[in-house]
Each structure stands twice: as structure tokens, then as C-alpha cells.
CSV table of C-alpha atoms and ligand atoms in Angstrom, one decimal:
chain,number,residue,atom,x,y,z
F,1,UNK,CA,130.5,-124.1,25.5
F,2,UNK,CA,129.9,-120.9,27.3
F,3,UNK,CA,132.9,-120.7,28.6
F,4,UNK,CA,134.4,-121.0,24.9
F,5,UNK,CA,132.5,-118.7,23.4
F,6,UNK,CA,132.9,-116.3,26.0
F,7,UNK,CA,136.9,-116.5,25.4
F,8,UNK,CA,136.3,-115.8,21.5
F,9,UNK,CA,134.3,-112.5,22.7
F,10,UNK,CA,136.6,-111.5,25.0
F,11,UNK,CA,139.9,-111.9,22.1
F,12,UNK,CA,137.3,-110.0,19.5
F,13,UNK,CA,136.8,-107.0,22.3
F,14,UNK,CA,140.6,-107.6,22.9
F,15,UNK,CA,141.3,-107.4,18.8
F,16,UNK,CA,139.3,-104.3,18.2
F,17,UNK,CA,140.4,-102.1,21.6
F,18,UNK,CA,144.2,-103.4,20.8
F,19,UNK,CA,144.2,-102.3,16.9
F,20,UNK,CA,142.8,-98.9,18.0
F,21,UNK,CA,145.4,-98.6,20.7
F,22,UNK,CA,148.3,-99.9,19.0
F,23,UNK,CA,147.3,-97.3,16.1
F,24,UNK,CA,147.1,-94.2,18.3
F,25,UNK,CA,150.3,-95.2,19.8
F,26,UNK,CA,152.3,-94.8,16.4
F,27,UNK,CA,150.6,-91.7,15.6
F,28,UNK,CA,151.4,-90.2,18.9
F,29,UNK,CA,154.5,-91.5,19.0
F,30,UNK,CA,155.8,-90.5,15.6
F,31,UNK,CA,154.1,-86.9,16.0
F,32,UNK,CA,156.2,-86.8,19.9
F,33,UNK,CA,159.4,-87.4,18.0
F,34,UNK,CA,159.1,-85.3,15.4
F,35,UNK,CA,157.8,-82.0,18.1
F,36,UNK,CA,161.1,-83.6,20.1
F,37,UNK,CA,163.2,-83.2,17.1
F,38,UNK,CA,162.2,-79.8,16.1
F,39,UNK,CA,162.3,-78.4,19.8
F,40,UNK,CA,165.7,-79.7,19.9
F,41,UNK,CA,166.6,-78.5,16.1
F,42,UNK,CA,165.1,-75.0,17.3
F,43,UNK,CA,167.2,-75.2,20.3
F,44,UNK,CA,170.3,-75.6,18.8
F,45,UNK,CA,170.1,-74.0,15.7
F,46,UNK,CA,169.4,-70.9,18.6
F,47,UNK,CA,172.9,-72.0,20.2
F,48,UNK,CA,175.0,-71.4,16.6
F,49,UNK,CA,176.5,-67.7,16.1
F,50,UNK,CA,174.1,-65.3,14.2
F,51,UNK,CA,176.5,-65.4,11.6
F,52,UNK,CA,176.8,-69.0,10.6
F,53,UNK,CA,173.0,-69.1,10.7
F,54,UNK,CA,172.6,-66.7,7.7
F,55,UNK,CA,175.8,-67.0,5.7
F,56,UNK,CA,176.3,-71.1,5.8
F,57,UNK,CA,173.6,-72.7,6.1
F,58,UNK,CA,170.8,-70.8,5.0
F,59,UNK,CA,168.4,-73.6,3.6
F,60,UNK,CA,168.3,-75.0,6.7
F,61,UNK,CA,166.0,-71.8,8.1
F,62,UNK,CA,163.0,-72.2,6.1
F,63,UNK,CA,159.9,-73.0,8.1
F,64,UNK,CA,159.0,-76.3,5.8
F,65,UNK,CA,162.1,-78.3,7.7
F,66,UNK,CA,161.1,-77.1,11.4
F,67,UNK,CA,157.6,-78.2,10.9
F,68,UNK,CA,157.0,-82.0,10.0
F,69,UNK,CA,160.0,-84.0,9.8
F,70,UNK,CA,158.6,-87.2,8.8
F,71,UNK,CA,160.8,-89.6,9.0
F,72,UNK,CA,162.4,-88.9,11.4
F,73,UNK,CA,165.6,-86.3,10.3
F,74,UNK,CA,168.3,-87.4,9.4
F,75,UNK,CA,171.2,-85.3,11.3
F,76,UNK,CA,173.8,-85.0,8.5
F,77,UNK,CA,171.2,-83.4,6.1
F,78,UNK,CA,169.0,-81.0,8.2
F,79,UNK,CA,170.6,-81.1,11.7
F,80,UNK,CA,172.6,-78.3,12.6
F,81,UNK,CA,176.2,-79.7,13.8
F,82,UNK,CA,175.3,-79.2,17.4
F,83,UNK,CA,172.2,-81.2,17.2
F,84,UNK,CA,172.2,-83.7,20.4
F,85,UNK,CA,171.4,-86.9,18.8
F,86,UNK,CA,172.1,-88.9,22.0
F,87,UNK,CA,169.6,-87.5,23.8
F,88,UNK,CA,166.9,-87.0,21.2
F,89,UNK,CA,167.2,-91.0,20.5
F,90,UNK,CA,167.1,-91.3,24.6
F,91,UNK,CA,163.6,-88.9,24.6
F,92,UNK,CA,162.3,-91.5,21.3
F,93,UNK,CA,163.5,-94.6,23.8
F,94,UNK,CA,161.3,-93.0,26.6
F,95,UNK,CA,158.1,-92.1,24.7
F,96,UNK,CA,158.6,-95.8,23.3
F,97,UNK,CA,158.6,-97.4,26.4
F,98,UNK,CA,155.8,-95.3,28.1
F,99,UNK,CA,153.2,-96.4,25.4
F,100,UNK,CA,154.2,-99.6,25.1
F,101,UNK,CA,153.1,-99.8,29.3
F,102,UNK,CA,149.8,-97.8,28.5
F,103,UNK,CA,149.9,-100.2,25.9
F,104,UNK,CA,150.2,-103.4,28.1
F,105,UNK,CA,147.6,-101.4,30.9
F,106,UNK,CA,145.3,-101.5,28.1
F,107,UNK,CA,145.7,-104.8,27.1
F,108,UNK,CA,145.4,-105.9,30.9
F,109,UNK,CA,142.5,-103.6,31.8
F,110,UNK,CA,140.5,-104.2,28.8
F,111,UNK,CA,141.3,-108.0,28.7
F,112,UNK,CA,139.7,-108.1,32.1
F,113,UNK,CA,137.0,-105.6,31.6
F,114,UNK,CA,136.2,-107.6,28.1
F,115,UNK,CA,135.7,-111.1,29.8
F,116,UNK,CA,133.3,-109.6,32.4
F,117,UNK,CA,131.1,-107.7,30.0
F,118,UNK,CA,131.7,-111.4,27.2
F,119,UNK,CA,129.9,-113.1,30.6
F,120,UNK,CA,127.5,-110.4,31.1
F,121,UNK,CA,126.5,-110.5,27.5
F,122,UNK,CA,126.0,-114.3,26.8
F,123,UNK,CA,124.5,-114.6,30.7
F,124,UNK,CA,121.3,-114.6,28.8
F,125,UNK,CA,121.9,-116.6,25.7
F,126,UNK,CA,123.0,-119.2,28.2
F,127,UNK,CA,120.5,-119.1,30.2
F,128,UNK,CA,118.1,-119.6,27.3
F,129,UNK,CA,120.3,-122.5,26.3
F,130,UNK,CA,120.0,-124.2,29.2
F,131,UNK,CA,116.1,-123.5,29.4
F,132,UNK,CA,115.8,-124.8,26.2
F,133,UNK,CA,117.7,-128.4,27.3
F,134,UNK,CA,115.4,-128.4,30.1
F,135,UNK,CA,112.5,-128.1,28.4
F,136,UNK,CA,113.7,-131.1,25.8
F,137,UNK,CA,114.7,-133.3,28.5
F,138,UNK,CA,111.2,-132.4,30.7
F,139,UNK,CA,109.0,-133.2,27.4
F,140,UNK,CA,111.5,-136.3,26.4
F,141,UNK,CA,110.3,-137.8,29.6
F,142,UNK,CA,107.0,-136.6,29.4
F,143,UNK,CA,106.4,-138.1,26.0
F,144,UNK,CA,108.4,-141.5,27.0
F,145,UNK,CA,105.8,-142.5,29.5
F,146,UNK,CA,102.7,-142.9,27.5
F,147,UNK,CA,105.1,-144.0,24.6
F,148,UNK,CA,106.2,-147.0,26.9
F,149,UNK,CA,102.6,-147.7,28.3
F,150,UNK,CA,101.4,-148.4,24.5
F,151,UNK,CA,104.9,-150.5,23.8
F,152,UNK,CA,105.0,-153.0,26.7
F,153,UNK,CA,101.0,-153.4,26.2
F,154,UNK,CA,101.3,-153.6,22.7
F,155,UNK,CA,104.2,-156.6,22.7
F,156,UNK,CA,102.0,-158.2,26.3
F,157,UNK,CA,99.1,-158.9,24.1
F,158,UNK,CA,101.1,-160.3,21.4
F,159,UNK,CA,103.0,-163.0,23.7
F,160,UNK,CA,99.4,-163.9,24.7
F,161,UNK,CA,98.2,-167.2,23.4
F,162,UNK,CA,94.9,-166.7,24.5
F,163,UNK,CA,94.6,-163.3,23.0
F,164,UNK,CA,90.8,-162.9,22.0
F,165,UNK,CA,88.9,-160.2,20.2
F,166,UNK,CA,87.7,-158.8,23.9
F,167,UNK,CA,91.0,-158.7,25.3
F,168,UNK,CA,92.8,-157.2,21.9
F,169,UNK,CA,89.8,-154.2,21.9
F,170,UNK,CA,90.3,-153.6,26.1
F,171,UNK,CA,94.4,-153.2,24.7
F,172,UNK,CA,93.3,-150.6,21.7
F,173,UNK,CA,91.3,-148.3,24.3
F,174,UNK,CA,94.0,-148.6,26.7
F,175,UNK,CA,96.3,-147.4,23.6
F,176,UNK,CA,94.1,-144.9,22.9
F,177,UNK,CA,94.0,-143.3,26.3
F,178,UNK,CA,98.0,-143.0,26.1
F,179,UNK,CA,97.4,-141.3,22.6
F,180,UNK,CA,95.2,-139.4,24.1
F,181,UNK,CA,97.7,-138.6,26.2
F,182,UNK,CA,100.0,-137.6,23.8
F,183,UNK,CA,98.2,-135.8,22.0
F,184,UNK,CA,97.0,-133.3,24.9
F,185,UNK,CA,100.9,-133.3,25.5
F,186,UNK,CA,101.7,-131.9,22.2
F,187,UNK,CA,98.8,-129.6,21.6
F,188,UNK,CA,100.1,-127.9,24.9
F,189,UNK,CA,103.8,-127.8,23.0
F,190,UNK,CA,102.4,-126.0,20.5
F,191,UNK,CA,100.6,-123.7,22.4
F,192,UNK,CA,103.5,-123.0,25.0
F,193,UNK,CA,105.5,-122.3,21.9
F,194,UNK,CA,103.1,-120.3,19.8
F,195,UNK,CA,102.6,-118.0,23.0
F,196,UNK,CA,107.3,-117.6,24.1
F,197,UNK,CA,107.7,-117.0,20.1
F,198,UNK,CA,108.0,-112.9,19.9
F,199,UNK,CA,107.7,-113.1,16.2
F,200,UNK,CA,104.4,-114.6,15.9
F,201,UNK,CA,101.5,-112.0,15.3
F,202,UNK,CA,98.7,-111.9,17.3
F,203,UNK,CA,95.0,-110.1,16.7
F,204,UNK,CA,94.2,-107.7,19.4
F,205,UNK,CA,91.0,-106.2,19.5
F,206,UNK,CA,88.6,-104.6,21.9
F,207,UNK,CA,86.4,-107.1,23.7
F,208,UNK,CA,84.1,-107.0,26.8
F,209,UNK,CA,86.3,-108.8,29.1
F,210,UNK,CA,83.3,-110.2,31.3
F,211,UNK,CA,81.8,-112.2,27.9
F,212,UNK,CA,85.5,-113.6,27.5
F,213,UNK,CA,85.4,-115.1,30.8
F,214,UNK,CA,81.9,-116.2,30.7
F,215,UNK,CA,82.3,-118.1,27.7
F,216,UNK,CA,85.3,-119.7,29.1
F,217,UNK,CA,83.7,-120.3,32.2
F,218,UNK,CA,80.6,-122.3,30.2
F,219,UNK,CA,83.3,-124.0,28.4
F,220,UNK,CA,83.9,-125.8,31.8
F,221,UNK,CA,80.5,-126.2,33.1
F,222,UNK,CA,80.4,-130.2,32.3
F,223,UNK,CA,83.5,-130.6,34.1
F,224,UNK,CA,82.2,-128.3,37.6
F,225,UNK,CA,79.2,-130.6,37.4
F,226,UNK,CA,80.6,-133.6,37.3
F,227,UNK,CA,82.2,-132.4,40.9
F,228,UNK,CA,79.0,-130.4,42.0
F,229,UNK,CA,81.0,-127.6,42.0
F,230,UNK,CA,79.4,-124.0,41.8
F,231,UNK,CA,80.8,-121.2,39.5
F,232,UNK,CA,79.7,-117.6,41.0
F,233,UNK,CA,80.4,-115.0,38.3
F,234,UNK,CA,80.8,-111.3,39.5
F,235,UNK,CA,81.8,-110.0,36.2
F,236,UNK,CA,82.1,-106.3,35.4
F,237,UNK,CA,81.7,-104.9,31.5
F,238,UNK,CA,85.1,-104.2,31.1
F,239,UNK,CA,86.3,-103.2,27.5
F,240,UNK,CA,90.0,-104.0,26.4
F,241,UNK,CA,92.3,-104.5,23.7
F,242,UNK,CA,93.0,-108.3,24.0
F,243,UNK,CA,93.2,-111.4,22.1
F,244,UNK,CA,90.3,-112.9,22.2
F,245,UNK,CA,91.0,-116.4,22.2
F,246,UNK,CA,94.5,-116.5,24.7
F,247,UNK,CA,92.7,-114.5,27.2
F,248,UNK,CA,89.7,-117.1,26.9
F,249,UNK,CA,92.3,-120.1,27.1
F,250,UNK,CA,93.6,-118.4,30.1
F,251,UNK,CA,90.6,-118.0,32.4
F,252,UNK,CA,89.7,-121.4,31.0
F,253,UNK,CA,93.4,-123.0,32.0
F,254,UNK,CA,92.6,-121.0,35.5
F,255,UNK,CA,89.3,-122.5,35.9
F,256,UNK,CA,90.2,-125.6,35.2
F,257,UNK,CA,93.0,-126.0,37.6
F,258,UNK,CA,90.2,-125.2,40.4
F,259,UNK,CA,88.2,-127.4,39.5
F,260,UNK,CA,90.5,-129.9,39.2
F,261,UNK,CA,92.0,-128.9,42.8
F,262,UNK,CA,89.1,-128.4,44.4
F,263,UNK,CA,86.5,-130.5,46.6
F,264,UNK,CA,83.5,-131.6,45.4
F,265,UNK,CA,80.7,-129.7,45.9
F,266,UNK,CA,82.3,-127.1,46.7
F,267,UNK,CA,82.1,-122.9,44.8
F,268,UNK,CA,84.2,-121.3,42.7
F,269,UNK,CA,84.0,-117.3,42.0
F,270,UNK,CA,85.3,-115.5,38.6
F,271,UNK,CA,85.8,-111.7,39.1
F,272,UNK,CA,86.4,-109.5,36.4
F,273,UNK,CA,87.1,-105.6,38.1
F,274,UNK,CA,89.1,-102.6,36.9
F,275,UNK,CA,91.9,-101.3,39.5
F,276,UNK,CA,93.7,-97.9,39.0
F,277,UNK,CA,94.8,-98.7,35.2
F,278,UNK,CA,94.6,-101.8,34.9
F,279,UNK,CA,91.4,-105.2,34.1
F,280,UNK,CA,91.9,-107.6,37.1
F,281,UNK,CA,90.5,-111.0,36.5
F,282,UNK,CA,90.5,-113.4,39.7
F,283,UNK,CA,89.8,-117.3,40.0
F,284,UNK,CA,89.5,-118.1,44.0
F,285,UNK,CA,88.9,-121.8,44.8
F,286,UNK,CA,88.4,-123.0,48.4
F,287,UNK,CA,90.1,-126.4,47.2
F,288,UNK,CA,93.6,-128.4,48.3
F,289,UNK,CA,96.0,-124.9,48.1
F,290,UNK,CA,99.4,-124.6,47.4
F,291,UNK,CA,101.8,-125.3,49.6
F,292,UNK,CA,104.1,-121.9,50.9
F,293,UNK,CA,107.4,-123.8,49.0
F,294,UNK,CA,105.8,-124.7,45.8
F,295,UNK,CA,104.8,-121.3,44.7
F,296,UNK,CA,107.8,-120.0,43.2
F,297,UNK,CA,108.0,-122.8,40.9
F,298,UNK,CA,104.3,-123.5,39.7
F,299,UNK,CA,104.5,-120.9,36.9
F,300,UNK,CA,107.6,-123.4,35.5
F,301,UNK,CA,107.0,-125.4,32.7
F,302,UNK,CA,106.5,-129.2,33.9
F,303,UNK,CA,106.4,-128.1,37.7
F,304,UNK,CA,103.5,-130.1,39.7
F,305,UNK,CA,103.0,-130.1,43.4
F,306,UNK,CA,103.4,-133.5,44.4
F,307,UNK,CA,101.5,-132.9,47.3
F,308,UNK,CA,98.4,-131.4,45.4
F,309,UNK,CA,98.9,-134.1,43.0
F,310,UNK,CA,98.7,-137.2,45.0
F,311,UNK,CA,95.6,-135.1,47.0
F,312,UNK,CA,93.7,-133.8,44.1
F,313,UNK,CA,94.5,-137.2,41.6
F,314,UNK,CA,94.1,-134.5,38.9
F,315,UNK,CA,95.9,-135.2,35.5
F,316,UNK,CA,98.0,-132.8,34.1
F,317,UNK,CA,101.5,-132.0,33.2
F,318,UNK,CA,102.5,-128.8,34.9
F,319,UNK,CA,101.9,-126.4,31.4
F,320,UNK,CA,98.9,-125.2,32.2
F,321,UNK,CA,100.4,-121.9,34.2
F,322,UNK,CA,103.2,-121.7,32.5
F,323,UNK,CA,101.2,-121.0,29.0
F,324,UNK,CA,98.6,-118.9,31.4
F,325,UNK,CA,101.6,-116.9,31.8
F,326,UNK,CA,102.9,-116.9,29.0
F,327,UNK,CA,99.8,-115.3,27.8
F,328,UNK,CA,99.8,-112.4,30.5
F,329,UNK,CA,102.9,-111.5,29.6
F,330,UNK,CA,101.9,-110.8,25.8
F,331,UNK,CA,99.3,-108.6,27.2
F,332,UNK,CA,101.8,-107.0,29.0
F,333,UNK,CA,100.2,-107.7,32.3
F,334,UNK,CA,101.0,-110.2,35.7
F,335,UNK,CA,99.8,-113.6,37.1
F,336,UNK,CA,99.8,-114.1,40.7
F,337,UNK,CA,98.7,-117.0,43.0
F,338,UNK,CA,97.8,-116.5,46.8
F,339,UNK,CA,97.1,-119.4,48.5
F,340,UNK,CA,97.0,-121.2,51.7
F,341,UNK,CA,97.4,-125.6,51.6
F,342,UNK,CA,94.4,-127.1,52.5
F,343,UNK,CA,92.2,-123.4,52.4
F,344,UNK,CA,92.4,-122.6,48.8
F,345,UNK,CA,93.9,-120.4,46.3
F,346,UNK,CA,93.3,-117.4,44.6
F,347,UNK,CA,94.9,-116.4,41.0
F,348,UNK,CA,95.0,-113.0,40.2
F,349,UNK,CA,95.7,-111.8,36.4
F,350,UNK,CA,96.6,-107.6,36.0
F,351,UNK,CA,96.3,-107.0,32.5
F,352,UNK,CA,96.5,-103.0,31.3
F,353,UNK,CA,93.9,-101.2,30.1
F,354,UNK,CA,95.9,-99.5,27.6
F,355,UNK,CA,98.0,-101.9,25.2
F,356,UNK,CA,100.9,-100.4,24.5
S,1,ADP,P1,98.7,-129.0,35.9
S,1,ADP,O1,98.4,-129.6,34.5
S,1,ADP,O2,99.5,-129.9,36.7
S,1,ADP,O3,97.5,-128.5,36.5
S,1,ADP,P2,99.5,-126.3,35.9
S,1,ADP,O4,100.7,-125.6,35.3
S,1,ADP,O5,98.2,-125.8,35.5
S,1,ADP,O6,99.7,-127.8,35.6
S,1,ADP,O7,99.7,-126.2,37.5
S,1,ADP,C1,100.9,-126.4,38.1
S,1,ADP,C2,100.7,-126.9,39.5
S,1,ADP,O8,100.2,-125.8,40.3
S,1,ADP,C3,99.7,-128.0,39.6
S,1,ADP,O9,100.3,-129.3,39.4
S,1,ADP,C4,99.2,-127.8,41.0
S,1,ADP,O10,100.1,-128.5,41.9
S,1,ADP,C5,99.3,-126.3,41.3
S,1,ADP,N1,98.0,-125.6,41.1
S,1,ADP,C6,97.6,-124.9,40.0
S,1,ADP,N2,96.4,-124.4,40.2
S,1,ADP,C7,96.0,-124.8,41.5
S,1,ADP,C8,94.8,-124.6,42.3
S,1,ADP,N3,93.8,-123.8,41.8
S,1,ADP,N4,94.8,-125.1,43.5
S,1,ADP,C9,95.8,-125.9,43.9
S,1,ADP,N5,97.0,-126.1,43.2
S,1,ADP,C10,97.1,-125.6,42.0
């Protein structure tokens, strides 16, 4: 498909270039003739006696014929009789032939030139195409599993003779859990695509950055103590122009994620600083880390470390960053992950001061 369209681009480049060419060429070639023609004319009417210039053939002096001869003259009317029409149809033949080879240059260069800047320009759309396939086969299979949980449970239970009300209600909260399931699965959908969609319009107001991570902090408190883990908060009063609830459902998805890859009992620290222009919020775990070769990929829709995975046993689907970035992004500003496997991690977010 890319390929294809990239043809039709090139042909419309090719279209538009060759029509302007291919114009320009008549005009300068019919405007070459006619200066040809008129040298030559002057040339030979300058040959003739004085005398036959004046007494015979007096029309053929006035300026109106020596200037624009369009079409081209025709010998036996305005040419004097020593008018080389040979070699004035041997200078048109010339001129001719020269533009038709700039012609064909053209044609070459631009036909090149055009299918490298067709590429260039549908690189991206591409790109975004096959993003978009990803992300539709990635959720496909993501949605599938749960999907086939409920199916082969639901049609198990009704093969089963013995089915009895306490095995029928241990199959409806097993469903449930898989709906759960899905349901967490498309709410992060939503969000993911309420966040990558430029047109949507989002509040942005000044807020006191430490509150926004508090509260998202004491969202997650239940959570840290089911694991005895400790959340430290060094936060500064920083005021910025955010939106309120992204920012909060990113330090949340940040939190979160160390508490779900971190140790029990273990601490986890919140910053909220100012650095040259810019609010810096930081979540630092002391938990399982990321190995060296996973993070590149962890900010990619669906990515999970299989190692961290099968360590931590934490549920997920691998959105989590990718919305968290998502959301920097919209403030203009960075995610970044340090981290070491096995010592911990620490997630930096850089959002400006100043919204532009
Ligand atoms: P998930 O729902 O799997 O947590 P995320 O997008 O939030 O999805 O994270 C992607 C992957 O990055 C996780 O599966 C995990 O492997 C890794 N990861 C994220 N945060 C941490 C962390 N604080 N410590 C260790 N690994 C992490």
C-alpha cells in the first residue's frame, strides 16, 4: 500500500513539474525562433543593395514585421529573397532538440527527486499506519484472553451434570474477575486514546503541584499497606499550569507500578522539586528494577518485562507508561526511568514551568 501510494505521489509531483516544463519550453522555444528569424531577416535584408530596400520592397521595413513574427514567417510574404531558410529551420531543429533533453533531464531528475521526497513524506503516515495495526492486533489479543477464560468456563459448567448452585456462583465470580478484566482493559483504551488525540481539549490551570501528588499518593495508600510499604513525601509548593486530573493519574500510574514492583515492606519516596525552568516530580522504588535491555521499550504500549513480571506477579498490561507518557508529553515535558534489576528504579517526570 505504501509503496502504491508513494507511486501516485511521485506521478502527481511528476504531472505538475512536467506541465510547467513542457509549457516554458514552448514559450521559449517559440520566442527563440522568432529572435532567430528576425536576426536572420535583419541580416539579410542588411545584405540587399540600398536601393532595392527603399524602392521595392518598402513594406517590408516597418518595425511591426521585425518584432514579433508569430507564427513563425512565412518566407514568400515577409522574407527578403536572400532569407536562408535552410539554416533558420536547422537553428528551430536545434533549439527543439535541446529542450526536449532539458526536458527529458527534468523528467529524470525530478522523477527521482519526486519518489524520494513521496517516501519522505508518507514515512510518517506509514509509520502511524503500522502503529495503529499494532495496537489492534496487541489489544485483539489482549481482549481474547479474558474473552476465552469466560467461554470455555461458561460451556465447562454447562456440560456438567452435577452442576449445583455452589459450583454455578464459584463460575459467575470467576466471570466476573475476567470482566473485571476487561473492563480495566478498555478503560485504559479510552484513556490512552483520550490522551494521543491532538484534537481533544484539555483544562489547564494553575495547581500546587505537591497537593496533586499527595492526593494521588493517598489514592494508593490501601494498596502500599497491604505490602507494608512506606510512602516518604518530600514535596515542594510548586505552582503550575497543569491539568489537574492527568498529572494526578500520572503520579498515581507511577506509584502504582512501585508498588506493584516493589518488596514488601519496603519505602517508596515522592519528590516534587523545581530545576532551572522546569517542576521535576520523581517516584524511586528500591523494588525488582528494570533490566538494562528492557528500557527502551517500557514506555510502548503492551510492553512488559517478562522478567519483572514473573518476579513481581503484578497484573497489568503494559499501558500504564505508555499513557504516563502520553500525558508528559501534553504538558510538554519528559518521562525518564533510571534503574538497576534487582536495586530499584527511579522515574523522573520534567514538566515546564511555563506552558506554552
Ligand atoms: P504494567 O501494567 O505492566 O505495569 P506499565 O506500562 O505501567 O504496565 O509498565 C510497563 C513495564 O515496565 C512493566 O511491566 C514492568 O516490567 C516495568 N516497570 C514499570 N515500572 C516499574 C518499576 N517501578 N519497577 C520495575 N519495573 C517497572
Amino acid at each position: 500500500m505504501f509503496r502504491q501510494a508513494r507511486i501516485k505521489l511521485t506521478v502527481f509531483y511528476l504531472l505538475i513539474i512536467m506541465s510547467i516544463s513542457v509549457l516554458f519550453s514552448v514559450v521559449v522555444y517559440r520566442n527563440l525562433t522568432n529572435e532567430i528569424a528576425r536576426g536572420m531577416r535583419l541580416q539579410a535584408l542588411k545584405a540587399l543593395p540600398k536601393e532595392s530596400l527603399f524602392l521595392e520592397q518598402p513594406k517590408r521595413f516597418v518595425p511591426r514585421d521585425l518584432t514579433f513574427g508569430l507564427p513563425i514567417p512565412d518566407e514568400s510574404t515577409d522574407f527578403p529573397a536572400n532569407f536562408h531558410r535552410q539554416v533558420f529551420d536547422e537553428a528551430r531543429e536545434r533549439v527543439a532538440l535541446q529542450l526536449l533533453l532539458i526536458n527529458l533531464g527534468i523528467l529524470v531528475f525530478s522523477g527521482t527527486a519526486g519518489y524520494f521526497l513521496a517516501g519522505k513524506t508518507l514515512l510518517p503516515i506509514a509509520q502511524m499506519v503500522d502503529e495503529q495495526k499494532r495496537f489492534i492486533a496487541d489489544a485483539s489479543h489482549e481482549l481474547r484472553t479474558p474473552l476465552t477464560v469466560i467461554k470455555t468456563e461458561t460451556e465447562v459448567a454447562l456440560r456438567d451434570k452435577h452442576l449445583n448452585l455452589k459450583l454455578a456462583k464459584r463460575l459467575l465470580i470467576s466471570n466476573l474477575e475476567e470482566i473485571d478484566k476487561l473492563k480495566s482493559l478498555t478503560d485504559y483504551f479510552l484513556t490512552l486514546s483520550k490522551y494521543q488525540n491532538a484534537s481533544n481539549n484539555f483544562d489547564f490551570q494553575v495547581f500546587n503541584l505537591a497537593e496533586v501528588a499527595k492526593e494521588a499518593g493517598d489514592q494508593l495508600c490501601g494498596l502500599a499497606k497491604a505490602k507494608k510499604i512506606k510512602i516518604i513525601n518530600k514535596l515542594n509548593d510548586i505552582s503550575i499550569e497543569v491539568n489537574k486530573v492527568s498529572i494526578k493519574e500520572l503520579v498515581t500510574i507511577l506509584i502504582d507500578n512501585a508498588i506493584k514492583y516493589s518488596h514488601m515492606g519496603s519505602s517508596i519516596e515522592v519528590n516534587v522539586t523545581t530545576e532551572r525552568k522546569s517542576a521535576i516530580i520523581k517516584v524511586s522504588d528500591s523494588g525488582i528494577g528494570i533490566k538494562a535491555s528492557d528500557i527502551p521499550y517500557i514506555f510502548n504500549r503492551f510492553y512488559r518485562a517478562d522478567w519483572s513480571r514473573s518476579k513481581s506477579k503484578a497484573g497489568g498490561y503494559g499501558l500504564g507508561l505508555a499513557i504516563a507518557k502520553s500525558i508528559a508529553e501534553l504538558h510538554h515535558g519528559k518521562i525518564m526511568v533510571k534503574s538497576t534489576a534487582s536495586k530499584g528504579s527511579i522515574f523522573t517526570v520534567n514538566l515546564p514551568l511555563k506552558q506554552v
